[in-house]
Short mmCIF file of C-alpha atoms and ligand atoms in Angstrom, two decimals:
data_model
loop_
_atom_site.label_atom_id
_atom_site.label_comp_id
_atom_site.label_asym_id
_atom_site.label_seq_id
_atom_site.Cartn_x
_atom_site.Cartn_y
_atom_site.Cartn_z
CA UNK A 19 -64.91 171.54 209.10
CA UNK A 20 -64.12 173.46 211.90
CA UNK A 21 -60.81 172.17 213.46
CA UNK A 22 -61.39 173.64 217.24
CA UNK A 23 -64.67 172.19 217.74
CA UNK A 24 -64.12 169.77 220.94
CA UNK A 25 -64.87 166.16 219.32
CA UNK A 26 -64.05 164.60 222.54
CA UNK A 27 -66.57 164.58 225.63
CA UNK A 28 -64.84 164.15 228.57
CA UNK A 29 -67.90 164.12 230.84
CA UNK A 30 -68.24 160.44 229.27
CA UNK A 31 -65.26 158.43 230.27
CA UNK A 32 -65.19 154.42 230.12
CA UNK A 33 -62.42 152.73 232.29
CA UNK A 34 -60.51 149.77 230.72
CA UNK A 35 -58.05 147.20 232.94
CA UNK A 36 -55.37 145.26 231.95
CA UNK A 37 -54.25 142.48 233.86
CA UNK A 38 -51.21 141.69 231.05
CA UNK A 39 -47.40 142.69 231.42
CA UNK A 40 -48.38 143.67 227.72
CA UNK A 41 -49.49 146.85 226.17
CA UNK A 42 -51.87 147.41 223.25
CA UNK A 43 -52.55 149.72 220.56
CA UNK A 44 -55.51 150.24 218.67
CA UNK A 45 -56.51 152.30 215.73
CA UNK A 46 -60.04 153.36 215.47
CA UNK A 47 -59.47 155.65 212.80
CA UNK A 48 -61.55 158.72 212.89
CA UNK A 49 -62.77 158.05 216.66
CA UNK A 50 -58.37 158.17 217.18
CA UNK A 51 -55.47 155.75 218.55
CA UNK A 52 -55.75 154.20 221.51
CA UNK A 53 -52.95 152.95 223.67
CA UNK A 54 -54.11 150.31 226.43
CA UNK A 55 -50.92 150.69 229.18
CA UNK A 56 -49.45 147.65 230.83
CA UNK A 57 -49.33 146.20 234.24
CA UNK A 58 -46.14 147.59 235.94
CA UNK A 59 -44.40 145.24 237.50
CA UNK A 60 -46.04 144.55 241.26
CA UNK A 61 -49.26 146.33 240.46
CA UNK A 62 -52.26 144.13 239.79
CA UNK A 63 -53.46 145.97 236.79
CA UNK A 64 -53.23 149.27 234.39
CA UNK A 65 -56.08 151.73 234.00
CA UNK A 66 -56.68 153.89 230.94
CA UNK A 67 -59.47 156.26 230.20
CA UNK A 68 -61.58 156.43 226.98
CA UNK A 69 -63.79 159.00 226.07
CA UNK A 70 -66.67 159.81 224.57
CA UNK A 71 -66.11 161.27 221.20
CA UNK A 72 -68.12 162.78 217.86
CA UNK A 73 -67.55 161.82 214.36
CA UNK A 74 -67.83 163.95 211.76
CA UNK A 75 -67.75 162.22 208.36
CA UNK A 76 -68.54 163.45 204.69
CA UNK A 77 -71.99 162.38 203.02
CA UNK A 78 -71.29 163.57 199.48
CA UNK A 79 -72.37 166.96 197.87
CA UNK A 80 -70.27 168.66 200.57
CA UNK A 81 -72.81 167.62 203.17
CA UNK A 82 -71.08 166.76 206.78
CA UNK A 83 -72.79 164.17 208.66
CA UNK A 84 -72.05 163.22 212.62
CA UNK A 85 -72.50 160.73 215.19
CA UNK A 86 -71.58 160.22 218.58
CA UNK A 87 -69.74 157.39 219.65
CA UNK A 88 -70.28 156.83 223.39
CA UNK A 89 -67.57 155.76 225.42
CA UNK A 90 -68.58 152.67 226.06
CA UNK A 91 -68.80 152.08 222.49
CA UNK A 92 -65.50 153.46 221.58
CA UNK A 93 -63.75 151.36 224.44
CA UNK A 94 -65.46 148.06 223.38
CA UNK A 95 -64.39 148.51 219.84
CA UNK A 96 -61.00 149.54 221.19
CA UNK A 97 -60.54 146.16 223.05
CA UNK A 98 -62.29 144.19 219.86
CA UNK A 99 -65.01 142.79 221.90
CA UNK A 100 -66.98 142.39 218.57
CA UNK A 101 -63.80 140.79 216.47
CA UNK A 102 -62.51 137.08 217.54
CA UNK A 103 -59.13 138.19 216.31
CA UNK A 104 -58.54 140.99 217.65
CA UNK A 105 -60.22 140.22 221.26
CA UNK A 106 -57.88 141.88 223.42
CA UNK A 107 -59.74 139.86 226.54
CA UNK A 108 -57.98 137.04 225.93
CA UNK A 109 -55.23 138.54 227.04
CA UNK A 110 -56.04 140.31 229.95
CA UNK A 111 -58.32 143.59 228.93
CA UNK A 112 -61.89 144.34 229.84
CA UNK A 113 -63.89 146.82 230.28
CA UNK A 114 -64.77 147.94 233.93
CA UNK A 115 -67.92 148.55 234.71
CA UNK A 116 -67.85 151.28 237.47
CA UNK A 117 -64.61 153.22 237.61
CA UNK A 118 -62.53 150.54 239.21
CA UNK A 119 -62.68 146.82 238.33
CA UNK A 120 -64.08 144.74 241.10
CA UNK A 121 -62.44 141.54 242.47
CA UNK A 122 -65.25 139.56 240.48
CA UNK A 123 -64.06 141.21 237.00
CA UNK A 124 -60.21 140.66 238.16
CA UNK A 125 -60.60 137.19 238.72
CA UNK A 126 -63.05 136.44 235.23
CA UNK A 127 -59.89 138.43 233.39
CA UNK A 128 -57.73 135.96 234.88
CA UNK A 129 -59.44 132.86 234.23
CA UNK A 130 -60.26 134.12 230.29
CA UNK A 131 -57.02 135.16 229.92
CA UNK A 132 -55.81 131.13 231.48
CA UNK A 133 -58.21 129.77 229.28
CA UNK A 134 -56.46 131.62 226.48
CA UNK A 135 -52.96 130.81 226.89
CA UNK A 136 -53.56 126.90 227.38
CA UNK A 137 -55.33 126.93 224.50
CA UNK A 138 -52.47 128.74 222.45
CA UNK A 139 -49.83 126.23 224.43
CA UNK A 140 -51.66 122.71 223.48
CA UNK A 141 -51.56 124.24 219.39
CA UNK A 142 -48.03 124.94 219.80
CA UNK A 143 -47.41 121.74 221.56
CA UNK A 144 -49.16 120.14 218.14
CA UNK A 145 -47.40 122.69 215.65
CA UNK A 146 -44.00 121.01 217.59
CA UNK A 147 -44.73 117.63 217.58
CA UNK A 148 -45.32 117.86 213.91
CA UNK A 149 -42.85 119.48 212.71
CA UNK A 150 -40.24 120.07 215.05
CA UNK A 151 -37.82 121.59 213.06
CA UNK A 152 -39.86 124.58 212.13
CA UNK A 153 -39.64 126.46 215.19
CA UNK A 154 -40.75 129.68 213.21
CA UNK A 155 -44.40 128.30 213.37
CA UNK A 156 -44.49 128.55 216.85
CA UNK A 157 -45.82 132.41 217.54
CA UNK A 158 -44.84 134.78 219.57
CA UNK A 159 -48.33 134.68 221.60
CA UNK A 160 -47.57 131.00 221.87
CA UNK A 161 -44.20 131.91 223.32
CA UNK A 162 -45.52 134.97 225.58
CA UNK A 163 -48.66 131.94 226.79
CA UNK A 164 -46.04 129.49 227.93
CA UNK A 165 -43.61 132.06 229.87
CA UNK A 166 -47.18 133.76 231.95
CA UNK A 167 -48.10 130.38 233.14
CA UNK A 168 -44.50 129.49 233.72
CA UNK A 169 -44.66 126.52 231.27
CA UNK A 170 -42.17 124.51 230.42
CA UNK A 171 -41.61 123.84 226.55
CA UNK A 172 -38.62 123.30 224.29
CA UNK A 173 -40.22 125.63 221.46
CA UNK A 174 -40.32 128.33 224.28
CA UNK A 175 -37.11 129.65 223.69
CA UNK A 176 -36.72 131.39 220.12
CA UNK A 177 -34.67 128.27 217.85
CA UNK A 178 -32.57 128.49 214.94
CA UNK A 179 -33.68 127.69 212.15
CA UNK A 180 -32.52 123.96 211.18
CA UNK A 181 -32.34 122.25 208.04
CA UNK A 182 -31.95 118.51 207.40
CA UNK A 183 -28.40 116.85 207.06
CA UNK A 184 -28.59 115.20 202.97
CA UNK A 185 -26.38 112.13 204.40
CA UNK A 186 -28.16 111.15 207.50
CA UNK A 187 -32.08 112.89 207.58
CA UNK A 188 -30.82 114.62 211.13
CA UNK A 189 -32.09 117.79 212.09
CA UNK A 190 -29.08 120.35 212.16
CA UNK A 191 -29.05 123.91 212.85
CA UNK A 192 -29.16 125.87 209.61
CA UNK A 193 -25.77 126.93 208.47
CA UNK A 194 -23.78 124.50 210.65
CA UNK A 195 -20.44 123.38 209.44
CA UNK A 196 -20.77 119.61 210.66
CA UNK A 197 -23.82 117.55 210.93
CA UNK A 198 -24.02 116.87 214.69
CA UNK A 199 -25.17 113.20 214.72
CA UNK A 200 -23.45 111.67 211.59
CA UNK A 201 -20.58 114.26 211.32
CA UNK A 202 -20.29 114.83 208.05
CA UNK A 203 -18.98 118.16 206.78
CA UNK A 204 -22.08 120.47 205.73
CA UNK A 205 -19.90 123.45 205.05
CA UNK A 206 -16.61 122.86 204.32
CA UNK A 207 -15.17 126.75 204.57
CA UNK A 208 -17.05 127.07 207.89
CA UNK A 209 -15.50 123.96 208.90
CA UNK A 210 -12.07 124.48 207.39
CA UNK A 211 -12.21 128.45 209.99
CA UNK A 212 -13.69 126.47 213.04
CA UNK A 213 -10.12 123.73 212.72
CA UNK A 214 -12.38 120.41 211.72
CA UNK A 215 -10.52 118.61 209.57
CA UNK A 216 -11.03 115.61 207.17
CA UNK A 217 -9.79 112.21 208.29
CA UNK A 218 -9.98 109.15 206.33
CA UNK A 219 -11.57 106.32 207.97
CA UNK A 220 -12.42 102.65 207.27
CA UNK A 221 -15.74 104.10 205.98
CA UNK A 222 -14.66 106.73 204.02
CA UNK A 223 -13.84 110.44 205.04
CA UNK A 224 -15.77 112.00 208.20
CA UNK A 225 -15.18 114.84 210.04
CA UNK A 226 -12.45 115.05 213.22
CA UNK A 227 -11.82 117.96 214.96
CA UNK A 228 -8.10 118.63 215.53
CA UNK A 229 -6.66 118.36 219.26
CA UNK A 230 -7.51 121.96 220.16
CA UNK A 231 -10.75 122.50 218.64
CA UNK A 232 -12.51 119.10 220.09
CA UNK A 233 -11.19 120.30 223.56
CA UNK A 234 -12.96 123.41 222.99
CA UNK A 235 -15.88 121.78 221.92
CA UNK A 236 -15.84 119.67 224.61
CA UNK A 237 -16.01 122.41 227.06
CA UNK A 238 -18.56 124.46 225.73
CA UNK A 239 -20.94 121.46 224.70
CA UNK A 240 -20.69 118.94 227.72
CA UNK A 241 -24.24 117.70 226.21
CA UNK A 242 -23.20 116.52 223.30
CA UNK A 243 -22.52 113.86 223.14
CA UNK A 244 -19.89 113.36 219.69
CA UNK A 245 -18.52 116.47 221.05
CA UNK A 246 -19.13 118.27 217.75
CA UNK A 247 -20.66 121.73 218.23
CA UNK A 248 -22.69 123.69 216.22
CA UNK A 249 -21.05 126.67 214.45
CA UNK A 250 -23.02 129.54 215.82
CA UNK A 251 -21.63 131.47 218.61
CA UNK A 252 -24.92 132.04 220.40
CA UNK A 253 -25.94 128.59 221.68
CA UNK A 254 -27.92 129.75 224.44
CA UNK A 255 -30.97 130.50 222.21
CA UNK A 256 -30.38 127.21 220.17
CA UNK A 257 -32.44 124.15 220.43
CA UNK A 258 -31.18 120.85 219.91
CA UNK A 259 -33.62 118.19 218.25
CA UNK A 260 -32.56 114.88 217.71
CA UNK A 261 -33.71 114.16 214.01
CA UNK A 262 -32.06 110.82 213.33
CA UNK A 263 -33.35 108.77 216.14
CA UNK A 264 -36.78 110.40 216.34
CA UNK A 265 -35.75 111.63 219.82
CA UNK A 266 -36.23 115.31 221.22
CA UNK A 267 -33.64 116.76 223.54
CA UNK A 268 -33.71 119.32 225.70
CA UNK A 269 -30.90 121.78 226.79
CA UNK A 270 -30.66 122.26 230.35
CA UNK A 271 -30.83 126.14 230.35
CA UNK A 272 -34.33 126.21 229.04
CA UNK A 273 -36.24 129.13 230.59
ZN1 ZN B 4 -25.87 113.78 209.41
#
């Protein structure tokens, strides 16, 4: 093969847009890699060029074959027009069909790429409502949906990962020290470092936070209302679900 034969024909260009905050990358193998830029922030859209290009390929018995890929070709393969998974029109890419995109393409990019995102928003609404403790089934393109058309949703923000309390069925963060509805101890070293401390009660032994660490509590968790935290330091990413009563609620510092 000869290495400095020009594969690429740059008299054959094919403009792609993209609406998205999002950039994309695409391997077409021998026809190359293909980055599709974002939106900067203010501007309307991104522009990248593709080229025409030739293949060479190998046909056996040391024969070398070629084709040309047009550019047009190459940049609809490159934006997956002919693979429902990897579509990148859903969110936001197309291919222009003079050098700019028109207002007419610009607004049909906007409307797929709506269409898109709802669609992805009412499955993770479903995924939620049916299993609300698994946030990790909630994807990151459901996540990205929500935030570009500024919807509201508790499985927006990224949740720990929760596990159910053995003495009451509530849904607890994973690794807390004290079940936050029943307060029983879930960890006892975490909750022995954190100052909760056993106290016998009519009903048996529950957990009680010493005179310090329930203030503390108190203060950083004016929503709860038992006043027992949750062990992890980072409680602005954590959701709260209410397992025991069936009920959902939401932080007020959602996105
Ligand atoms: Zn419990």
């Amino acid at each position: 093969m000869n290495e400095s034969r020009e594969l690429v024909n740059r008299e054959d260009r094919a403009i792609l847009a993209n609406i998205s905050g999002e950039a994309f990358f695409s391997n077409q193998a021998t026809l190359g890699s293909y980055t599709v830029p974002a939106r900067a922030a203010g501007q309307a859209y991104a522009l990248s060029s593709v080229f025409g290009r030739t293949e060479l390929f190998d046909m056996g018995d040391d024969r070398k074959g070629e084709k040309y890929w047009s550019a047009k070709q190459i940049a609809q393969s490159v934006i997956g027009e002919h693979n429902p998974d990897a579509d990148l029109r859903r969110f936001g890419v197309f291919l222009c069909q003079g050098e700019r995109p028109t207002e007419d393409e610009l607004r049909a990019a906007q409307t797929r790429q709506d269409a898109f995102f709802l669609d992805q928003i009412q499955q993770a609404d479903l995924l939620y409502s049916r299993a609300p403790h698994r946030p990790d089934s909630i994807t990151d393109v459901q996540r990205r949906a929500a935030r570009a058309l500024g919807i509201d949703r508790p499985w927006v923000v990224k949740m720990a990962a929760m596990s159910e309390c053995p003495a009451c069925g509530g849904t607890v963060k994973a690794g807390a020290a004290v079940c936050r509805y029943c307060g029983v101890i879930l960890d006892e070293e975490k909750a022995a470092k954190f100052g909760i401390v056993r106290r016998a009660t009519d009903h048996g032994v529950t957990a009680g936070f010493s005179n310090d660490a329930a203030k503390a509590a108190t203060q950083e968790a004016p929503d709860s209302p038992d006043g027992v935290k949750s062990a992890s330091p980072d409680g602005a990413e954590s959701a709260t679900t209410g397992g025991a009563a069936g009920t959902v609620r939401k932080r007020k510092n959602w996105l």
